[in-house]
Coordinates of C-alpha atoms in Angstrom, one line a residue:
Chain R
M1 CA 0.0 0.0 0.0
E2 CA 2.9 2.3 0.9
S3 CA 4.4 1.7 -2.5
V4 CA 1.2 2.9 -4.2
F5 CA 1.4 6.1 -2.3
Y6 CA 5.1 6.3 -3.2
L7 CA 4.2 6.0 -6.8
F8 CA 1.3 8.5 -6.6
P9 CA 2.2 10.9 -3.8
G10 CA -0.4 13.7 -3.6
F11 CA -3.1 11.9 -5.5
R12 CA -6.0 14.3 -5.6
W13 CA -9.7 13.8 -6.1
Q14 CA -9.4 15.8 -9.3
D15 CA -7.0 13.1 -10.6
A16 CA -9.5 10.4 -9.8
L17 CA -12.2 12.3 -11.6
D18 CA -9.8 12.9 -14.5
I19 CA -9.1 9.2 -14.8
L20 CA -12.7 8.1 -14.4
L21 CA -14.0 10.7 -16.9
N22 CA -11.5 9.7 -19.6
T23 CA -12.0 6.0 -18.9
Y24 CA -15.8 6.4 -19.5
I25 CA -15.2 8.4 -22.7
L26 CA -12.9 5.6 -23.9
F27 CA -15.3 3.0 -22.9
R28 CA -18.2 4.7 -24.6
M29 CA -16.2 5.0 -27.8
Y30 CA -15.7 1.3 -27.7
V31 CA -19.3 0.6 -27.1
L32 CA -20.5 3.0 -29.8
F33 CA -17.9 1.9 -32.4
R34 CA -17.3 -1.7 -31.7
G35 CA -17.5 -3.9 -34.7
T36 CA -17.2 -1.0 -37.1
N37 CA -14.3 -0.1 -39.3
V38 CA -13.9 3.1 -37.3
F39 CA -13.0 1.1 -34.3
R40 CA -10.5 -0.9 -36.2
G41 CA -9.1 2.4 -37.5
L42 CA -8.8 3.8 -34.0
V43 CA -7.0 0.7 -32.8
A44 CA -4.6 1.1 -35.7
I45 CA -4.0 4.7 -34.8
T46 CA -3.5 3.8 -31.1
V47 CA -0.9 1.2 -32.1
L48 CA 0.9 3.8 -34.3
W49 CA 0.9 6.3 -31.4
G50 CA 2.4 3.6 -29.2
G51 CA 5.0 3.0 -31.8
G52 CA 5.7 6.7 -32.0
Q53 CA 6.1 7.0 -28.3
A54 CA 8.5 4.0 -28.3
A55 CA 10.5 5.6 -31.1
H56 CA 10.6 8.9 -29.1
S57 CA 11.8 7.1 -26.0
L58 CA 14.5 5.3 -28.0
G59 CA 15.6 8.6 -29.5
L60 CA 14.6 7.6 -33.1
I61 CA 13.9 11.1 -34.3
V62 CA 13.0 10.4 -37.9
T63 CA 10.8 7.4 -37.0
N64 CA 9.0 9.4 -34.4
W65 CA 8.5 12.2 -36.9
A66 CA 7.2 9.8 -39.6
M67 CA 4.9 8.1 -37.0
Q68 CA 3.3 11.4 -36.2
G69 CA 2.7 12.1 -39.9
V70 CA 1.2 8.7 -40.4
I71 CA -1.0 9.1 -37.4
A72 CA -2.3 12.4 -38.7
V73 CA -3.0 11.0 -42.2
A74 CA -4.6 7.9 -40.7
A75 CA -6.9 9.9 -38.6
L76 CA -7.9 11.9 -41.7
I77 CA -8.5 8.8 -43.7
V78 CA -10.6 7.2 -40.9
I79 CA -12.8 10.3 -40.8
I80 CA -13.2 10.6 -44.5
V81 CA -13.6 6.9 -45.4
F82 CA -15.7 5.9 -42.5
R83 CA -17.8 9.0 -42.3
N84 CA -21.0 7.1 -42.6
E85 CA -20.2 4.9 -39.6
I86 CA -19.3 8.0 -37.6
A87 CA -22.4 9.7 -38.7
G88 CA -24.5 6.7 -37.8
V89 CA -23.1 6.9 -34.3
L90 CA -23.3 10.6 -33.8
Q91 CA -26.7 11.2 -35.5
T92 CA -28.6 9.5 -32.7
K93 CA -31.8 11.1 -31.7
N94 CA -31.6 9.7 -28.2
L95 CA -28.9 11.4 -26.0
K96 CA -29.4 8.9 -23.2
S97 CA -28.6 5.9 -25.4
F98 CA -25.6 7.9 -26.8
L99 CA -24.2 8.5 -23.3
W100 CA -25.3 5.4 -21.4
G101 CA -27.1 2.7 -23.4
I102 CA -25.7 -0.3 -25.1
P103 CA -26.7 -0.2 -28.8
Q104 CA -28.8 -3.2 -29.7
Y105 CA -29.1 -2.4 -33.4
Q106 CA -31.5 -5.0 -34.8
F107 CA -32.0 -7.0 -31.6
H108 CA -35.7 -6.3 -31.5
T109 CA -36.5 -6.8 -35.1
P110 CA -39.3 -9.4 -35.6
L111 CA -37.3 -11.7 -37.9
D112 CA -40.2 -14.1 -38.3
I113 CA -42.4 -11.4 -39.8
I114 CA -39.7 -10.4 -42.3
S115 CA -38.8 -13.9 -43.3
Q116 CA -42.5 -14.9 -43.7
S117 CA -43.3 -11.8 -45.6
V118 CA -40.3 -12.2 -47.9
R119 CA -41.3 -15.9 -48.5
E120 CA -44.9 -14.7 -49.4
L121 CA -43.5 -12.0 -51.8
A122 CA -41.2 -14.5 -53.5
R123 CA -44.0 -17.1 -53.8
K124 CA -46.2 -14.5 -55.5
K125 CA -43.2 -13.1 -57.5
I126 CA -43.6 -9.7 -56.2
G127 CA -40.4 -7.7 -56.4
A128 CA -39.0 -6.4 -53.1
L129 CA -36.0 -4.5 -51.8
I130 CA -35.6 -4.6 -48.0
V131 CA -32.8 -2.9 -46.2
L132 CA -31.8 -3.7 -42.6
P133 CA -29.1 -1.2 -41.5
L134 CA -26.7 -2.1 -38.7
K135 CA -24.4 0.6 -37.3
Q136 CA -23.5 2.8 -40.1
G137 CA -25.6 5.8 -41.1
M138 CA -27.1 5.8 -44.6
D139 CA -28.2 9.3 -44.9
S140 CA -25.4 10.2 -47.4
V141 CA -26.0 7.2 -49.7
V142 CA -29.8 6.8 -49.6
Q143 CA -32.0 9.3 -51.4
G144 CA -35.6 10.1 -51.4
G145 CA -38.2 7.7 -49.8
T146 CA -41.3 8.3 -47.8
P147 CA -41.1 8.2 -44.1
L148 CA -43.5 5.6 -42.7
E149 CA -42.4 4.8 -39.2
G150 CA -45.1 2.1 -39.1
K151 CA -45.0 -1.0 -37.0
L152 CA -43.7 -3.9 -39.0
S153 CA -46.3 -6.4 -40.1
Q154 CA -46.7 -8.9 -43.0
Q155 CA -49.6 -6.9 -44.4
L156 CA -47.7 -3.6 -44.3
L157 CA -44.6 -5.0 -45.9
K158 CA -46.6 -6.8 -48.6
N159 CA -48.6 -3.6 -49.2
V160 CA -45.4 -1.6 -49.6
F161 CA -44.2 -3.9 -52.5
W162 CA -47.6 -4.5 -54.0
P163 CA -47.3 -3.6 -57.7
G164 CA -50.0 -1.0 -57.4
S165 CA -48.3 0.7 -54.5
P166 CA -46.6 4.1 -55.4
M167 CA -43.6 3.0 -53.2
H168 CA -43.1 -0.5 -54.6
D169 CA -40.2 0.4 -56.8
G170 CA -37.9 1.7 -54.0
A171 CA -36.5 0.1 -50.9
A172 CA -38.1 -0.3 -47.6
I173 CA -35.8 0.4 -44.6
I174 CA -36.5 -1.6 -41.5
Q175 CA -35.1 -0.4 -38.2
G176 CA -36.0 -2.5 -35.1
D177 CA -39.7 -3.3 -35.4
Q178 CA -40.6 -0.4 -37.6
I179 CA -40.6 0.3 -41.3
I180 CA -39.0 3.8 -41.1
C181 CA -39.0 4.5 -44.8
A182 CA -40.3 3.2 -48.1
G183 CA -39.6 4.0 -51.7
A184 CA -36.0 4.9 -51.0
I185 CA -33.5 5.1 -53.8
L186 CA -30.2 3.2 -53.3
P187 CA -26.9 3.8 -55.1
L188 CA -26.4 1.3 -57.9
S189 CA -23.3 -0.8 -58.0
K190 CA -20.8 -0.3 -60.8
N191 CA -19.4 -3.7 -60.3
D192 CA -19.2 -5.6 -63.6
D193 CA -18.8 -9.0 -62.0
L194 CA -22.4 -9.2 -61.0
P195 CA -24.4 -11.9 -62.8
S196 CA -26.1 -10.7 -65.9
F197 CA -29.6 -11.7 -64.7
F198 CA -29.3 -9.3 -61.8
G199 CA -31.7 -6.5 -62.2
T200 CA -31.8 -3.0 -60.9
R201 CA -32.9 -4.1 -57.4
H202 CA -29.9 -6.4 -57.2
R203 CA -27.5 -3.7 -58.4
A204 CA -29.0 -1.3 -55.9
A205 CA -28.6 -3.9 -53.1
A206 CA -25.0 -4.5 -54.1
G207 CA -24.3 -0.7 -54.3
L208 CA -25.6 -0.1 -50.8
T209 CA -23.7 -3.0 -49.2
Q210 CA -20.5 -1.9 -50.8
S211 CA -20.6 1.3 -48.9
T212 CA -22.4 0.4 -45.7
D213 CA -22.8 -2.5 -43.2
A214 CA -26.5 -2.9 -44.0
L215 CA -28.1 -6.2 -45.0
V216 CA -30.3 -6.0 -48.1
I217 CA -32.9 -8.6 -49.1
V218 CA -33.9 -8.7 -52.8
V219 CA -36.9 -10.6 -54.1
S220 CA -36.7 -11.2 -57.8
E221 CA -39.9 -10.2 -59.6
E222 CA -39.1 -12.5 -62.6
R223 CA -37.8 -15.6 -60.8
G224 CA -39.3 -15.2 -57.4
E225 CA -35.8 -15.8 -55.9
I226 CA -34.6 -14.4 -52.6
T227 CA -31.1 -13.0 -52.5
V228 CA -29.4 -11.5 -49.5
F229 CA -26.6 -8.9 -50.0
K230 CA -24.1 -8.1 -47.2
E231 CA -20.6 -6.6 -47.3
S232 CA -20.3 -6.7 -51.1
S233 CA -21.3 -10.4 -51.2
Y234 CA -24.6 -12.1 -51.9
H235 CA -26.3 -15.3 -51.1
R236 CA -29.3 -17.0 -52.7
V237 CA -31.7 -18.1 -50.0
P238 CA -33.7 -21.2 -50.6
D239 CA -36.4 -20.8 -47.9
A240 CA -37.7 -18.8 -45.0
S241 CA -35.7 -20.6 -42.3
A242 CA -32.4 -20.0 -44.1
L243 CA -33.3 -16.4 -44.5
K244 CA -34.1 -16.2 -40.8
K245 CA -30.7 -17.6 -39.9
L246 CA -29.0 -15.0 -42.1
L247 CA -31.1 -12.2 -40.5
A248 CA -30.3 -13.5 -37.0
A249 CA -26.6 -13.6 -37.8
H250 CA -26.8 -10.0 -39.1
A251 CA -28.9 -8.6 -36.3
G252 CA -27.1 -10.4 -33.5
D253 CA -30.5 -11.5 -32.4
D254 CA -29.5 -13.7 -29.6
S255 CA -30.9 -12.5 -26.3
S256 CA -30.2 -15.7 -24.5
P257 CA -28.7 -15.5 -21.0
R258 CA -25.5 -16.9 -22.3
R259 CA -25.1 -14.1 -24.8
V260 CA -26.1 -11.5 -22.3
M261 CA -23.5 -12.9 -19.9
K262 CA -20.9 -12.9 -22.7
Q263 CA -21.6 -9.4 -23.6
T264 CA -21.5 -8.3 -19.9
V265 CA -18.1 -10.0 -19.4
E266 CA -16.8 -8.4 -22.6
L267 CA -17.9 -4.9 -21.6
A268 CA -16.5 -5.3 -18.0
L269 CA -13.2 -6.5 -19.4
V270 CA -13.1 -3.5 -21.8
A271 CA -14.0 -1.2 -19.0
L272 CA -11.1 -2.5 -16.9
I273 CA -8.7 -2.2 -19.9
C274 CA -9.9 1.4 -20.4
L275 CA -9.3 2.1 -16.7
A276 CA -5.9 0.6 -16.7
G277 CA -5.0 2.4 -20.0
V278 CA -6.1 5.8 -18.8
T279 CA -4.5 5.3 -15.4
G280 CA -1.2 4.4 -17.1
L281 CA -1.5 7.4 -19.3
W282 CA -2.2 9.6 -16.3
A283 CA 0.8 8.1 -14.4
S284 CA 3.1 8.7 -17.4
F285 CA 1.9 12.3 -17.7
S286 CA 2.1 13.0 -14.0
K287 CA 5.5 11.4 -13.5
G288 CA 7.0 12.1 -16.8
M289 CA 6.1 15.8 -16.8
E290 CA 7.3 16.4 -13.2
T291 CA 9.2 19.7 -12.8
L292 CA 10.6 22.0 -10.2
A293 CA 9.7 25.6 -9.2
E294 CA 10.8 28.0 -6.5
H295 CA 8.4 30.4 -4.8
E296 CA 9.0 33.0 -2.1
V297 CA 6.2 32.8 0.4
P298 CA 5.5 35.2 3.3
I299 CA 5.5 33.7 6.8
E300 CA 2.4 33.8 8.9
F301 CA 2.9 33.7 12.6
I302 CA 0.1 31.9 14.5
N303 CA -0.8 31.5 18.2
P304 CA 1.2 34.5 19.5
D305 CA 0.9 35.4 23.1
Q306 CA -1.4 38.5 23.2
K307 CA 1.0 40.1 25.7
M308 CA 3.9 39.8 23.4
E309 CA 4.9 41.5 20.1
I310 CA 7.3 40.4 17.4
V311 CA 10.2 42.9 17.5
S312 CA 12.2 41.4 14.7
S313 CA 12.5 38.3 12.5
S314 CA 15.5 37.1 10.5
A315 CA 13.2 36.8 7.5
S316 CA 9.7 37.8 6.6
S317 CA 9.4 35.2 3.8
I318 CA 11.0 31.9 2.9
K319 CA 11.9 30.3 -0.4
L320 CA 10.3 26.9 -1.2
L321 CA 11.5 24.5 -3.8
I322 CA 8.5 22.5 -4.9
S323 CA 8.0 19.7 -7.4
G324 CA 5.0 18.3 -9.2
A325 CA 3.4 17.7 -12.6
R326 CA 4.2 20.6 -14.9
P327 CA 0.5 21.7 -15.3
L328 CA 0.1 21.8 -11.6
I329 CA 3.3 23.6 -11.0
K330 CA 2.4 26.1 -13.7
S331 CA -1.0 26.8 -12.1
T332 CA 0.5 27.2 -8.6
N333 CA 1.2 30.7 -7.3
P334 CA 2.5 31.8 -3.9
E335 CA -1.0 32.8 -2.7
Q336 CA -1.9 29.1 -2.7
I337 CA 1.0 28.2 -0.4
E338 CA 0.8 28.9 3.3
V339 CA 3.7 29.0 5.7
K340 CA 2.5 29.0 9.3
L341 CA 4.9 29.2 12.3
D342 CA 3.5 28.5 15.7
L343 CA 4.6 31.0 18.4
S344 CA 2.8 29.3 21.3
G345 CA 6.0 28.0 22.7
A346 CA 8.1 31.1 22.1
R347 CA 9.6 33.1 24.9
V348 CA 10.5 36.8 25.4
G349 CA 13.8 37.4 23.7
D350 CA 15.5 35.6 20.8
N351 CA 13.8 32.3 19.6
T352 CA 15.1 30.0 16.9
L353 CA 12.2 28.2 15.1
D354 CA 12.7 25.3 12.8
I355 CA 10.7 25.5 9.6
A356 CA 9.6 22.0 8.6
A357 CA 7.1 20.4 6.2
K358 CA 4.4 20.5 8.9
N359 CA 4.5 24.3 8.8
I360 CA 3.9 24.4 5.1
L361 CA 0.5 23.9 3.4
L362 CA 0.8 23.1 -0.3
P363 CA -1.9 22.5 -2.9
P364 CA -2.7 18.9 -3.6
G365 CA -0.2 17.1 -5.9
I366 CA 2.6 19.5 -5.0
R367 CA 5.6 18.2 -3.1
L368 CA 8.1 20.1 -1.0
K369 CA 11.8 19.7 -1.9
K370 CA 13.7 22.3 0.0
I371 CA 13.1 25.1 2.5
T372 CA 15.4 28.2 2.6
P373 CA 16.3 29.1 5.3
P374 CA 15.4 26.0 7.4
K375 CA 15.5 28.1 10.6
L376 CA 14.1 31.4 11.6
S377 CA 15.2 33.7 14.4
V378 CA 12.3 35.6 15.9
T379 CA 12.7 38.1 18.7
L380 CA 9.7 38.5 20.9
D381 CA 9.0 41.2 23.4
A382 CA 6.5 41.4 26.2
L383 CA 4.3 44.5 26.4
V384 CA 5.1 46.6 29.5
E385 CA 4.1 50.0 30.8
K386 CA 6.8 52.5 31.6
E387 CA 7.0 56.1 32.8
L388 CA 9.2 58.2 30.5
F389 CA 10.4 61.8 30.8
V390 CA 9.2 64.3 28.2
Q391 CA 11.8 66.4 26.4
P392 CA 11.1 69.1 23.8
H393 CA 12.9 68.8 20.5
W394 CA 13.9 72.4 19.5
V395 CA 14.9 73.2 15.9
G396 CA 15.8 76.4 14.2
S397 CA 17.4 79.3 16.1
L398 CA 16.6 82.0 18.5
P399 CA 17.7 85.6 17.8
D400 CA 21.4 86.0 18.7
N401 CA 20.7 88.2 21.7
L402 CA 18.3 85.7 23.3
V403 CA 18.8 82.5 25.2
M404 CA 16.3 79.9 26.4
K405 CA 17.0 79.5 30.1
Q406 CA 14.4 76.8 30.8
A407 CA 11.9 74.6 29.1
Q408 CA 9.5 72.7 31.3
P409 CA 7.1 70.1 29.8
L410 CA 3.8 69.6 31.5
P411 CA 3.4 66.8 32.4
E412 CA 7.0 66.1 33.1
K413 CA 6.5 62.4 32.7
I414 CA 4.0 60.2 30.8
W415 CA 3.1 56.5 30.8
V416 CA 3.7 54.5 27.7
T417 CA 3.1 50.9 26.6
G418 CA 5.6 49.0 24.5
G419 CA 7.8 46.1 24.2
G420 CA 10.0 45.5 27.3
L421 CA 13.1 45.0 25.3
A422 CA 12.5 48.0 23.1
L423 CA 11.8 50.2 26.2
K424 CA 14.8 48.9 28.1
G425 CA 17.2 51.7 27.1
I426 CA 14.6 54.4 26.7
T427 CA 14.0 56.9 29.5
T428 CA 12.8 59.8 27.4
V429 CA 10.1 60.5 24.9
F430 CA 10.6 63.5 22.6
T431 CA 8.2 66.0 21.1
E432 CA 7.9 66.8 17.4
A433 CA 10.3 69.4 16.2
I434 CA 9.4 72.8 17.7
P435 CA 10.7 75.8 15.7
L436 CA 12.5 78.4 17.7
D437 CA 12.5 81.1 15.0
Q438 CA 9.2 82.7 16.1
L439 CA 10.0 82.7 19.8
I440 CA 11.1 86.0 21.2
A441 CA 9.7 86.0 24.7
S442 CA 8.8 83.5 27.5
G443 CA 5.6 81.6 27.0
A444 CA 4.0 78.3 26.5
L445 CA 3.1 76.1 23.6
S446 CA 1.6 72.7 22.8
A447 CA 3.6 70.0 21.1
K448 CA 2.8 66.5 19.9
L449 CA 4.8 63.5 21.2
V450 CA 6.5 61.3 18.7
P451 CA 6.5 57.6 19.4
D452 CA 10.0 56.1 19.0
P453 CA 10.0 53.2 18.4
P454 CA 6.8 53.6 16.3
S455 CA 5.2 50.6 18.2
L456 CA 5.2 52.7 21.3
K457 CA 1.7 53.6 22.6
F458 CA 0.9 56.6 24.8
N459 CA -1.4 55.7 27.6
N460 CA -3.0 59.1 28.3
H461 CA -1.2 61.9 26.6
S462 CA -0.2 62.3 23.0
R463 CA 0.4 66.1 23.4
V464 CA 2.2 68.0 26.1
R465 CA 2.4 71.7 27.1
I466 CA 5.9 73.3 27.2
Q467 CA 6.5 76.3 29.3
Y468 CA 9.7 78.1 28.3
S469 CA 11.6 81.0 29.6
I470 CA 13.6 83.3 27.3
Q471 CA 16.0 86.0 28.4
E472 CA 18.5 88.4 27.0
K473 CA 21.9 86.8 26.6
K474 CA 24.7 88.1 28.9
A475 CA 27.7 89.3 27.0
A476 CA 31.0 87.5 27.6
G477 CA 32.7 88.7 30.8
Q478 CA 29.5 90.1 32.2
A479 CA 28.8 89.0 35.8
P480 CA 26.2 86.2 36.1
Chain P
M1 CA 38.3 68.9 31.6
L2 CA 39.2 71.6 34.1
C3 CA 39.1 71.2 37.9
F4 CA 39.8 73.7 40.6
T5 CA 39.6 74.1 44.5
P6 CA 38.5 77.3 46.3
S7 CA 40.4 78.5 49.3
D8 CA 39.8 76.7 52.6
N9 CA 38.2 78.3 55.6
I10 CA 38.3 76.6 59.1
F11 CA 34.9 77.9 60.2
K12 CA 33.3 76.8 56.9
K13 CA 35.0 73.4 57.3
S14 CA 33.5 72.9 60.8
V15 CA 30.0 73.7 59.6
L16 CA 30.4 71.5 56.6
L17 CA 31.6 68.6 58.8
A18 CA 28.6 69.0 61.0
G19 CA 26.3 69.0 58.1
I20 CA 27.9 65.9 56.6
L21 CA 27.6 64.1 59.9
L22 CA 23.9 65.1 60.1
L23 CA 23.4 63.9 56.5
F24 CA 25.2 60.7 57.3
C25 CA 23.0 60.0 60.3
S26 CA 19.8 60.7 58.3
I27 CA 20.7 58.0 55.7
P28 CA 18.6 54.9 56.3
A29 CA 20.3 51.7 57.1
G30 CA 21.3 49.8 53.9
S31 CA 21.7 53.0 51.7
E32 CA 25.2 54.1 50.7
P33 CA 26.2 57.5 52.2
A34 CA 26.7 60.3 49.7
K35 CA 30.4 61.1 49.3
A36 CA 29.6 64.5 47.6
T37 CA 26.5 66.7 47.4
L38 CA 25.6 68.2 44.0
I39 CA 24.5 71.8 44.6
Q40 CA 24.4 73.1 41.0
A41 CA 24.3 71.5 37.5
V42 CA 23.7 73.5 34.3
M43 CA 24.4 73.4 30.6
C44 CA 26.2 76.5 29.5
E45 CA 27.9 78.2 26.6
S46 CA 31.2 78.6 28.5
I47 CA 32.8 78.8 31.9
E48 CA 34.5 81.9 33.2
S49 CA 36.0 82.4 36.6
Y50 CA 34.7 79.0 37.7
Q51 CA 31.2 80.0 36.9
P52 CA 28.9 78.9 34.0
V53 CA 28.2 81.6 31.4
N54 CA 24.7 81.8 29.8
P55 CA 23.1 78.6 31.1
S56 CA 20.6 77.5 28.5
V57 CA 18.5 74.6 27.2
V58 CA 19.1 75.4 23.5
F59 CA 22.5 75.8 21.9
P60 CA 23.3 76.8 18.3
I61 CA 25.8 74.6 16.4
S62 CA 27.6 77.7 15.4
Q63 CA 28.7 78.2 19.0
G64 CA 31.2 75.4 18.6
E65 CA 31.0 73.8 22.0
V66 CA 28.6 73.1 25.0
F67 CA 29.6 72.7 28.6
C68 CA 28.0 70.6 31.4
F69 CA 28.9 72.4 34.6
S70 CA 28.5 70.6 38.0
N71 CA 29.3 72.0 41.4
F72 CA 29.7 69.7 44.5
D73 CA 29.7 71.0 48.0
P74 CA 30.7 69.4 50.2
V75 CA 32.9 66.6 49.0
L76 CA 33.6 64.3 51.9
E77 CA 36.2 62.2 50.4
K78 CA 37.9 61.9 47.1
T79 CA 35.6 60.2 44.7
I80 CA 34.6 60.1 41.1
I81 CA 31.5 61.1 39.2
F82 CA 30.4 60.5 35.6
H83 CA 28.9 62.9 33.0
K84 CA 27.0 60.7 30.6
W85 CA 26.1 62.4 27.3
Y86 CA 23.1 61.0 25.4
K87 CA 21.8 62.1 22.0
K88 CA 18.1 61.2 22.2
N89 CA 18.3 57.8 24.0
K90 CA 21.7 56.8 22.8
L91 CA 24.8 57.1 24.9
I92 CA 27.4 59.0 23.0
F93 CA 30.2 59.2 25.5
T94 CA 31.0 59.2 29.2
M95 CA 33.3 61.6 31.0
R96 CA 34.9 60.4 34.3
L97 CA 35.6 63.3 36.7
T98 CA 37.4 63.3 40.0
L99 CA 36.0 65.2 43.1
V100 CA 38.4 66.2 45.8
P101 CA 37.3 67.4 49.3
P102 CA 36.2 69.7 50.6
K103 CA 34.2 71.0 47.6
W104 CA 34.7 70.7 43.9
S105 CA 33.4 72.0 40.6
S106 CA 33.9 70.1 37.4
F107 CA 32.7 70.1 33.9
S108 CA 32.7 68.2 30.7
R109 CA 32.2 69.6 27.2
I110 CA 31.4 68.5 23.7
Q111 CA 32.5 70.0 20.4
L112 CA 29.4 70.8 18.2
R113 CA 29.1 69.5 14.7
N114 CA 26.2 69.8 12.3
E115 CA 25.3 66.2 12.8
D116 CA 24.8 66.7 16.5
K117 CA 21.5 68.7 16.0
G118 CA 18.7 67.3 18.1
P119 CA 17.6 66.7 21.7
W120 CA 20.4 65.8 24.1
R121 CA 20.7 65.1 27.8
V122 CA 23.6 64.7 30.3
E123 CA 23.1 62.4 33.3
I124 CA 25.4 63.1 36.2
R125 CA 26.0 59.9 38.1
S126 CA 27.9 58.9 41.2
D127 CA 30.7 56.4 41.4
T128 CA 28.0 53.8 42.3
D129 CA 26.0 54.8 39.2
R130 CA 23.4 56.7 41.3
L131 CA 21.6 59.3 39.2
L132 CA 22.3 62.7 40.7
Q133 CA 20.7 64.9 38.1
T134 CA 19.6 65.0 34.4
L135 CA 20.2 68.0 32.3
R136 CA 18.1 68.2 29.1
F137 CA 18.9 70.5 26.2
S138 CA 18.8 70.7 22.4
M139 CA 21.4 71.5 19.8
A140 CA 19.8 73.6 17.0
D141 CA 20.8 75.8 14.1

């Protein structure tokens, strides 16, 4: 179990969603395209891609380049050549069956009705052309026709091909248990190898089966023969039971428990293969695209003693070397990383704090490689109250003949609150600069106190009154 | 630094001795007895005839120097005092001065430079670092 975590450290729920989503897409592609030429084309492209990756890992530059070109061309060919199959899958009218259902194609087609009807038509030498599509769409090859969407029955089918019917010359298309269209015009085959006694109906049947996976039943009007066309080949059918066997083989009409079980096992196996494939792909991306990045992240101090303040810190931010998948690293910014240092055990004075992985909160999927610096010096100070003397800060100059004999602040002392260490060598708080230039006689003025250090708080007074005494200066040599 | 001794007087000496004895008896048990009594301390522009000239609390830089004058009377025994000069709350320098009985005046001084502008103070302390007096002043333009 530990090895799994070692292989996928920082596995996120987003990664699980990523794998499951793509597994389902892959699985649905298999379900929708299985048995088609498109699927075979996709398998071939996947094999080419695997070959290209192998060539890339072996350093075969030209081979890898050629593989990429072949893959691009193959993808184009698959889209162009098998466009009908793709269209048949994508042009579904039922979104639920597209996203969830297992296509049953002709599973629910009443084969007995078809075989009996065809037998009756052949017996009466009534010409008929019946199309049973499988997976590929036929919109691009079939033209015209009258939509019927009528429930399949012997009467309806015989009526469609009754010589007096306006739709008897075209083809009837049967989907499931419905005749969806009648009187449709099929493309004629240009194959010269067809028997000479084949008429237009036979050529139309051959033309359709050359370009689609449909099965076409032709009843000859002249000979009363039944011919089944599928995948560019044709079979003469002697009786109704033989026809029914062919139809069952075409429609996959086997709803026995054994077949259902076989299909369930097949789909479960495919689902597992898809899951393993996508997981492997994810692992190769996440491990193969791993990269490093360095971020400078500010430090957040937590749980400080409310009676203490941080006087200084050897650093306000630290550098973190992180690693992870390239897309994750690219999308990570310093705001997503938190560095929290616990001050609950810190004391007044200098403290050395170790910065470890437990102090750092990284986004999922990102791993920590290095912390710079690994230690931090933090100086804490306890808040204390202290009584300080007040001293005016005079600037400028008095007239030359005057001298300030005395300056008395009121109050003389004030109480301040600040860090004990910061206040240790401080006995005096000073006023703002008071200009002397306008002072020519004794008097009083008000001055604001300046907190130094700035963290200092004045408990009661932020201003003081200064009473000053100015006198004439005695000349040198004059008695005091 | 400049030190000087005024002339002695037998009568004054007797009175001074009595005063010192009285002072000594008044000191509570456990406190150290004062070896000298500070009777005057001022910041001044200069000193002439052992007296401070133009005591002030603001001195222009152009004046060139500032004096801290302290006068002790009596001085019971030879001792030392300190003049500690602070700019704002930072100790700039300390001057060690010797006091000699029976009384003594002493001073320290500082040469003024443009960088010295700002609030200053001088703490006069005994040999046991007891604060005797603080003189506060500013150096201005």
